[in-house]
PDB file of C-alpha atoms and ligand atoms in Angstrom:
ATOM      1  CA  UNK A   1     -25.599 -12.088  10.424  1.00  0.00           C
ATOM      2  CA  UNK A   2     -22.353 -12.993  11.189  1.00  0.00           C
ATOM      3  CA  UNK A   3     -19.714 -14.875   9.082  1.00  0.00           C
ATOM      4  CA  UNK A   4     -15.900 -15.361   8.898  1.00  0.00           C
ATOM      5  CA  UNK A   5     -13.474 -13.785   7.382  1.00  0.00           C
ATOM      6  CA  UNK A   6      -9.552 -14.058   6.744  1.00  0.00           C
ATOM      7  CA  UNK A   7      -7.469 -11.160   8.335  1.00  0.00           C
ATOM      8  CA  UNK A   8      -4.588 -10.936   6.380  1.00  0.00           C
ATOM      9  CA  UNK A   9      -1.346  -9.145   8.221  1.00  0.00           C
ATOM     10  CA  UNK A  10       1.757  -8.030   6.916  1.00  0.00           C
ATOM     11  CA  UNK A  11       4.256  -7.520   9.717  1.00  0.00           C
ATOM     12  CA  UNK A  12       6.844  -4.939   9.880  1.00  0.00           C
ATOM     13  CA  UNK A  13      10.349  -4.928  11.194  1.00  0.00           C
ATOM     14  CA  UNK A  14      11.861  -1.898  10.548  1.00  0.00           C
ATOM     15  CA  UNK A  15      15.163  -2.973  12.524  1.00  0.00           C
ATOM     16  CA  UNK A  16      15.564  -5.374   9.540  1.00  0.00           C
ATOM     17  CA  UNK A  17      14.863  -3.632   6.731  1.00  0.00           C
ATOM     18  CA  UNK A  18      18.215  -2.537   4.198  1.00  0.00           C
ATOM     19  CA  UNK A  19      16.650  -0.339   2.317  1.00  0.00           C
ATOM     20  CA  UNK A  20      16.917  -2.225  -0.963  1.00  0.00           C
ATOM     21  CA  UNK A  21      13.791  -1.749  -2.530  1.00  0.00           C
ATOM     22  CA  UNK A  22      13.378  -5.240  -3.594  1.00  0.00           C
ATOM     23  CA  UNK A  23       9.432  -4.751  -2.167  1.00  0.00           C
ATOM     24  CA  UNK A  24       8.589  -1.837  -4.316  1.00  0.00           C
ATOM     25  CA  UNK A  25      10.040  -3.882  -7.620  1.00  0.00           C
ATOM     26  CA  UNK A  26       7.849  -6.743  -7.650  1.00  0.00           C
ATOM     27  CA  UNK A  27       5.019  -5.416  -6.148  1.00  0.00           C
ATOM     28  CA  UNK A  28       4.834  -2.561  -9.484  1.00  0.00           C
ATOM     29  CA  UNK A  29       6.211  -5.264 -11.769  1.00  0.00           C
ATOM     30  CA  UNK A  30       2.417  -7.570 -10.058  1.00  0.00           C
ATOM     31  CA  UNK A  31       0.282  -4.643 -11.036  1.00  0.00           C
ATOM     32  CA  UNK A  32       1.942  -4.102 -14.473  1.00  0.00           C
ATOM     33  CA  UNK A  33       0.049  -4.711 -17.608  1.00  0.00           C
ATOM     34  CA  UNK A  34       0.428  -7.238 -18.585  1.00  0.00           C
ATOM     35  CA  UNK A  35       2.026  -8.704 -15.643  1.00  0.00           C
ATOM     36  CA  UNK A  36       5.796  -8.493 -15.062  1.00  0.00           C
ATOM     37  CA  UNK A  37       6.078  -6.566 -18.032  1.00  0.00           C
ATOM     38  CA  UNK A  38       8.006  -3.617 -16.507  1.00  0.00           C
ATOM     39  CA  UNK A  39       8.451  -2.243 -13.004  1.00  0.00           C
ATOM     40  CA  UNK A  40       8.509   1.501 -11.516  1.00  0.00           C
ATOM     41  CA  UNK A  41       8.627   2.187  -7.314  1.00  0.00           C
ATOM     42  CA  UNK A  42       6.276   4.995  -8.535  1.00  0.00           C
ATOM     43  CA  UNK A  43       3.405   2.423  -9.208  1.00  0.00           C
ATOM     44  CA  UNK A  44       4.044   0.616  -6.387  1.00  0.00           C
ATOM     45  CA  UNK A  45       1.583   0.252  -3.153  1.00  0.00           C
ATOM     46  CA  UNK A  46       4.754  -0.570  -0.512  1.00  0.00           C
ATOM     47  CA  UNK A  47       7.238   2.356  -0.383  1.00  0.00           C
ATOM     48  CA  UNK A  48      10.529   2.789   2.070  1.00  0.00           C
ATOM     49  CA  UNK A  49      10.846   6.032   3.552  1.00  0.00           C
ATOM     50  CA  UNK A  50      14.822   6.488   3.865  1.00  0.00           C
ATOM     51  CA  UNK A  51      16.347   9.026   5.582  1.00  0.00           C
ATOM     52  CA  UNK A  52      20.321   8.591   4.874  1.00  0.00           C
ATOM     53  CA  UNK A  53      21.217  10.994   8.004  1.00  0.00           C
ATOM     54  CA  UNK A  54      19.536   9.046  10.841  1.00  0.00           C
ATOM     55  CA  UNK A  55      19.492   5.842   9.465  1.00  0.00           C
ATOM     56  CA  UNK A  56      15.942   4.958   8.756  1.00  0.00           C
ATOM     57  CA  UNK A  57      14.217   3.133   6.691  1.00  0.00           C
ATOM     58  CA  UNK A  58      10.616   2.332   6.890  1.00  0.00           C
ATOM     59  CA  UNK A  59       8.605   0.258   4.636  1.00  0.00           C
ATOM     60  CA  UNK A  60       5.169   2.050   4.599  1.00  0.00           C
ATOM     61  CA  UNK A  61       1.580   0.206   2.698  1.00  0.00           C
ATOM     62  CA  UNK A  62      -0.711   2.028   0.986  1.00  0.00           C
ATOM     63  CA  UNK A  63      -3.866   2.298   2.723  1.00  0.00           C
ATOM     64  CA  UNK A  64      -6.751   4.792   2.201  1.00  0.00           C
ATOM     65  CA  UNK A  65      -6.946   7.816  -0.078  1.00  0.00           C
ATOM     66  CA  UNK A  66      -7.091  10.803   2.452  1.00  0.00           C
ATOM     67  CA  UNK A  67      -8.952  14.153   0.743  1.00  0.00           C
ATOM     68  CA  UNK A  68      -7.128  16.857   3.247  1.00  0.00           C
ATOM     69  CA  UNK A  69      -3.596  15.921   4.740  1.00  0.00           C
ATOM     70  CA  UNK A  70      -3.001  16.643   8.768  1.00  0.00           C
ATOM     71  CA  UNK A  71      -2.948  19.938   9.829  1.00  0.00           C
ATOM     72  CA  UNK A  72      -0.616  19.045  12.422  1.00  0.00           C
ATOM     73  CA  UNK A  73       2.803  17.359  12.203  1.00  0.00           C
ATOM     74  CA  UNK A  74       3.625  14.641  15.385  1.00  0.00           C
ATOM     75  CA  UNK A  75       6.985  13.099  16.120  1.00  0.00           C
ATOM     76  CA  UNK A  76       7.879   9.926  17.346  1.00  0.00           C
ATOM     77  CA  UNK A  77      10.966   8.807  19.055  1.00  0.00           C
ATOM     78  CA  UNK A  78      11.746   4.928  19.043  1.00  0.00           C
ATOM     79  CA  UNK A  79      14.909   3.117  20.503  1.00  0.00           C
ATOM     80  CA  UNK A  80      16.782   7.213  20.443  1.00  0.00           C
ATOM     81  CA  UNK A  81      15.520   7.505  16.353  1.00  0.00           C
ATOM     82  CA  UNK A  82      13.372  10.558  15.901  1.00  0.00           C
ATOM     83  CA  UNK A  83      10.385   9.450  13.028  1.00  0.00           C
ATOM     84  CA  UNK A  84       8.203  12.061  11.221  1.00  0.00           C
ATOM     85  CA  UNK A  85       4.536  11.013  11.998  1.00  0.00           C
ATOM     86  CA  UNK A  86       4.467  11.291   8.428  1.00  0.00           C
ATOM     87  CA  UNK A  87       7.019   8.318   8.176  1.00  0.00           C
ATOM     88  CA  UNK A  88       4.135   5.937   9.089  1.00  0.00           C
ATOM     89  CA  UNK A  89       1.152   6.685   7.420  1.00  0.00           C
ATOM     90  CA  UNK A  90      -0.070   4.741   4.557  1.00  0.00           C
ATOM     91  CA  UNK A  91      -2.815   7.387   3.192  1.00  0.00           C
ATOM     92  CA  UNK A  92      -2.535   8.772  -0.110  1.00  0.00           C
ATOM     93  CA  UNK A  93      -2.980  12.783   0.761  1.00  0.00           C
ATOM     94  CA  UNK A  94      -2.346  16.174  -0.812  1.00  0.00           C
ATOM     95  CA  UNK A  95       0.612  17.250   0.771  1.00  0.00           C
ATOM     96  CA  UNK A  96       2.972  14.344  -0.780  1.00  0.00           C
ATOM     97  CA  UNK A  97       3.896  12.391  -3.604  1.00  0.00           C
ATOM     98  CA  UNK A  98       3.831   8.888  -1.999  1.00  0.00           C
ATOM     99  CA  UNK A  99       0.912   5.998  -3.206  1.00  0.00           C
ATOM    100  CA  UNK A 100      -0.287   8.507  -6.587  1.00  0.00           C
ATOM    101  CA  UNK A 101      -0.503   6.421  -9.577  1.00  0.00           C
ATOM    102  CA  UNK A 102       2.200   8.486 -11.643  1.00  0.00           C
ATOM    103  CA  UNK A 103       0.174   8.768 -14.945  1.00  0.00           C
ATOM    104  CA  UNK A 104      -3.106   9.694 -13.282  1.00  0.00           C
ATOM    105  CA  UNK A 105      -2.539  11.291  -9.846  1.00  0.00           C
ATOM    106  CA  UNK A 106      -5.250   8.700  -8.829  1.00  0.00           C
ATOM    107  CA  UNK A 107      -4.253   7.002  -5.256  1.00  0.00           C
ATOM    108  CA  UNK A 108      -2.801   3.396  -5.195  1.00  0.00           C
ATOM    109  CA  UNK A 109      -3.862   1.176  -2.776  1.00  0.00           C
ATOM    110  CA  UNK A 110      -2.242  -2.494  -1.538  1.00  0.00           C
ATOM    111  CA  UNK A 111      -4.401  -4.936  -2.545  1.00  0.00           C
ATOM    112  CA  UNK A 112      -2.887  -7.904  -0.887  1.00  0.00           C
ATOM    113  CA  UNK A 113      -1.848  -8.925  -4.570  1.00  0.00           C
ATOM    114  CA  UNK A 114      -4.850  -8.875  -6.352  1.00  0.00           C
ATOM    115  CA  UNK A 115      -5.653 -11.808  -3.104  1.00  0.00           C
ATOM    116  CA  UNK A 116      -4.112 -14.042  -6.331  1.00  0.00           C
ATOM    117  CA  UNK A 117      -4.761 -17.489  -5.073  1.00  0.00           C
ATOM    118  CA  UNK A 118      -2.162 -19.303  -6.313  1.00  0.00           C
ATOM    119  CA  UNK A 119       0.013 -17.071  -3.919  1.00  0.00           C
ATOM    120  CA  UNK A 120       0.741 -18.482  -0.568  1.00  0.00           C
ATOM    121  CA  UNK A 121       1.797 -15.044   0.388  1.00  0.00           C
ATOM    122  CA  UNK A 122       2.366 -12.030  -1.158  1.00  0.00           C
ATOM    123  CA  UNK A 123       4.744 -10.933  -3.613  1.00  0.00           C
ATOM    124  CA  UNK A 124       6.677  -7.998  -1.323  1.00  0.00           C
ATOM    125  CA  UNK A 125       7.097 -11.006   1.988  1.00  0.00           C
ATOM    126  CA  UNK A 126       8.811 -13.478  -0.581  1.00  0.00           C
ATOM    127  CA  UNK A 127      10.958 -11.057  -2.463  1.00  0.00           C
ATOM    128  CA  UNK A 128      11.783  -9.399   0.870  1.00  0.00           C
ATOM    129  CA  UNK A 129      15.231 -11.515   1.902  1.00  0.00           C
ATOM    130  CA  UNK A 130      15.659 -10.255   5.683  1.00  0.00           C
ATOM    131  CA  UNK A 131      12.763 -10.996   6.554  1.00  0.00           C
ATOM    132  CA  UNK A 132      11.582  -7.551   7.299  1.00  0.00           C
ATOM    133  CA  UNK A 133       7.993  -8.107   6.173  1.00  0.00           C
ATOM    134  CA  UNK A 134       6.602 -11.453   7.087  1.00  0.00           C
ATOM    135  CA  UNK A 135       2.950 -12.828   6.430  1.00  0.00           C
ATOM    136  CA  UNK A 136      -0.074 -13.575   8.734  1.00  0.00           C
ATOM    137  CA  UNK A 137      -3.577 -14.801   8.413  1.00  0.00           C
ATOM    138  CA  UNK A 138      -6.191 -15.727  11.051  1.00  0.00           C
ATOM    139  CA  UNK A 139     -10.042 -16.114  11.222  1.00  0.00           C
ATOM    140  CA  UNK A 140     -12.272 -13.589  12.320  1.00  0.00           C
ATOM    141  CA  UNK A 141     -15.892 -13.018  12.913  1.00  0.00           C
ATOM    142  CA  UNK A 142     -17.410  -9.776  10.676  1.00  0.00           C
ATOM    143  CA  UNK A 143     -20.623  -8.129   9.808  1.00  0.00           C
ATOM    144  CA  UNK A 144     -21.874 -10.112   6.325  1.00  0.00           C
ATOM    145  CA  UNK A 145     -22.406  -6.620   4.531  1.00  0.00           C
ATOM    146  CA  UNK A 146     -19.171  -4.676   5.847  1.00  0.00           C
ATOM    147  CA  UNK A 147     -16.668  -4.705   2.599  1.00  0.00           C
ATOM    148  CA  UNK A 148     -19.255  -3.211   0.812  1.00  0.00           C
ATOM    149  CA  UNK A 149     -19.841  -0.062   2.934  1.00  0.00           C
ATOM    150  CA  UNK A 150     -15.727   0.406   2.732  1.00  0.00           C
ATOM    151  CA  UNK A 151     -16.125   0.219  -1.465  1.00  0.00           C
ATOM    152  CA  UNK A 152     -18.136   2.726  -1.796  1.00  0.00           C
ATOM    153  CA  UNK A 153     -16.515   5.122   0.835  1.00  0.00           C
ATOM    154  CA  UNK A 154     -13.340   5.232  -0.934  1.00  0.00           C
ATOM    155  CA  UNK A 155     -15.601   5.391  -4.642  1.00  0.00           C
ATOM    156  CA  UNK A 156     -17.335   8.508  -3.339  1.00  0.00           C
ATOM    157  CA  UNK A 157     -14.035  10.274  -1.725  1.00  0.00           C
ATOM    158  CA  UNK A 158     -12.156   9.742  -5.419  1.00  0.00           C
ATOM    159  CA  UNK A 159     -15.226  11.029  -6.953  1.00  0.00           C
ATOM    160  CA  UNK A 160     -15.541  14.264  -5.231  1.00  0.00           C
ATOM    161  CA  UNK A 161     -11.595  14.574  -5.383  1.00  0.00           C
ATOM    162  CA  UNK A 162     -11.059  13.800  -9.224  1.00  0.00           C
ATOM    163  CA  UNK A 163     -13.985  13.399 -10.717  1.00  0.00           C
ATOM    164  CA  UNK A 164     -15.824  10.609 -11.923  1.00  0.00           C
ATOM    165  CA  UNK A 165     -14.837  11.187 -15.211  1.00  0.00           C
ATOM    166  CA  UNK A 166     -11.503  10.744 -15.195  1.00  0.00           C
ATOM    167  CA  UNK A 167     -11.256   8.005 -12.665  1.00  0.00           C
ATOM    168  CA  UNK A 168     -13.214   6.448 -15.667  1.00  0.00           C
ATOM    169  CA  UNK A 169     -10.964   7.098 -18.467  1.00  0.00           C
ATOM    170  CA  UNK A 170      -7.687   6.093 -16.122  1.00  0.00           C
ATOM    171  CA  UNK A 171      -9.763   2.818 -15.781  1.00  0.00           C
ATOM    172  CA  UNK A 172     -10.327   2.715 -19.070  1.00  0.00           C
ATOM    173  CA  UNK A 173      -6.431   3.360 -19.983  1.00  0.00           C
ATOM    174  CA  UNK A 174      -5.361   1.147 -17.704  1.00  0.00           C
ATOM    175  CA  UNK A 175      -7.425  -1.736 -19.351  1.00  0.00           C
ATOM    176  CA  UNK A 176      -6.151  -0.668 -23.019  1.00  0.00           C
ATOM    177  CA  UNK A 177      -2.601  -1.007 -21.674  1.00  0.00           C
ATOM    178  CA  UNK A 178      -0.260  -3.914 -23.653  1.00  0.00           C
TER     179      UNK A 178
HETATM  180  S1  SF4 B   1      12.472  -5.916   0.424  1.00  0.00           S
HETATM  181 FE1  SF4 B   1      12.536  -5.973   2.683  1.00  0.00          FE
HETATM  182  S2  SF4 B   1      14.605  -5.243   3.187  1.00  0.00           S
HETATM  183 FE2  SF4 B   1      14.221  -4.661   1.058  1.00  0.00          FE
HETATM  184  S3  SF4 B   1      13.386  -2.545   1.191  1.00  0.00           S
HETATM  185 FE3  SF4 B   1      11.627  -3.948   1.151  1.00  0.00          FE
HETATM  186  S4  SF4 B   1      11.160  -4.306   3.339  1.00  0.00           S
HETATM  187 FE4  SF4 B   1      13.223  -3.456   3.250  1.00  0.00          FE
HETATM  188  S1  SF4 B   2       0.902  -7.159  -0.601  1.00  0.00           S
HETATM  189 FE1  SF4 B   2       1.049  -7.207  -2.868  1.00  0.00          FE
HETATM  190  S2  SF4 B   2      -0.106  -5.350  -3.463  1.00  0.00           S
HETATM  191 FE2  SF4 B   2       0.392  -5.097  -1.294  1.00  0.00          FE
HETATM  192  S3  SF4 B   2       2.337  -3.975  -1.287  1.00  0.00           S
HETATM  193 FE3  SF4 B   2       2.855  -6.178  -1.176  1.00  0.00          FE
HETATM  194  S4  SF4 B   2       3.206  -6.763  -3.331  1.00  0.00           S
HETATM  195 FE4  SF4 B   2       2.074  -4.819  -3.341  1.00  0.00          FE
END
């Protein structure tokens, strides 16, 4: 059975983007507890990869917690700027720091803002002033039971990683927070 479902797209321009971090403020400062109660890049599931000496910066979104990182290393050049494949990719994985919940070590993922419906887009596109991330949705057709599958994927990759115990008590913490 078939139904529809909203695609939701953030766009990236990293030609546009200044570096100033204004993304990973209010997207921590969201998932604080309780909301907008403090902010910390750390905690948040957008981060820009700078790198001073060739003039990059690249907003990267957390995607999928990855349980062994690549075992090889690609480059990418694009308009004459050399990019580390790592520069692109949204997984939380062993071999770095980036989308770990700083407490916990437990991967962070971008949630589209909770999908908060009194948003009309999401925190990191309005906060963002050039325009470097901008908002998209559009209507597609998708397997009825397909989120579901993706859930518990992710629930049993954390498990065997962490531990179901203390993904539990970082829940649990998290919840208890004031
Ligand atoms: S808010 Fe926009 S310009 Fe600023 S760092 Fe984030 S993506 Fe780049
Ligand atoms: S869409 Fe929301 S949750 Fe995702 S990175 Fe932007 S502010 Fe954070």
């Amino acid at each position: 059975m078939k139904k529809k479902k909203t695609i939701k797209t953030i766009k990236i321009d990293v030609d546009k983007c200044n570096g100033c971090r204004a993304c990973e403020v209010i997207c921590s400062a969201f998932h604080a507890v309780p909301r907008y109660s403090s902010n910390n890049s750390q905690r948040s599931r957008i981060r820009v990869i700078h790198d001073p000496i060739r003039d990059i910066y690249v907003p990267v979104y957390a995607g999928e917690y990855t349980p062994a990182e690549c075992a090889g290393r690609d480059k990418y050049t694009i308009d004459g700027k050399e990019y580390e494949e790592c520069a692109f990719c949204r997984a939380s994985c062993p071999s770095r720091d980036l989308f770990k919940e700083p407490d916990s070590g437990l991967p962070l993922k971008c949630d589209m803002c909770e999908s908060d419906p009194t948003l009309d887009e999401p925190m990191c596109v309005k906060w963002c002033i050039t325009d470097a991330l901008t908002y998209e949705e559009r209507e597609e057709e998708v397997d009825e039971d397909e989120p579901l599958e993706e859930l518990d994927v992710g629930l049993e990759a954390l498990a065997n990683k962490h531990g179901m115990q203390k993904i539990l008590d970082a829940v649990q913490r998290m919840s208890k927070k004031d």
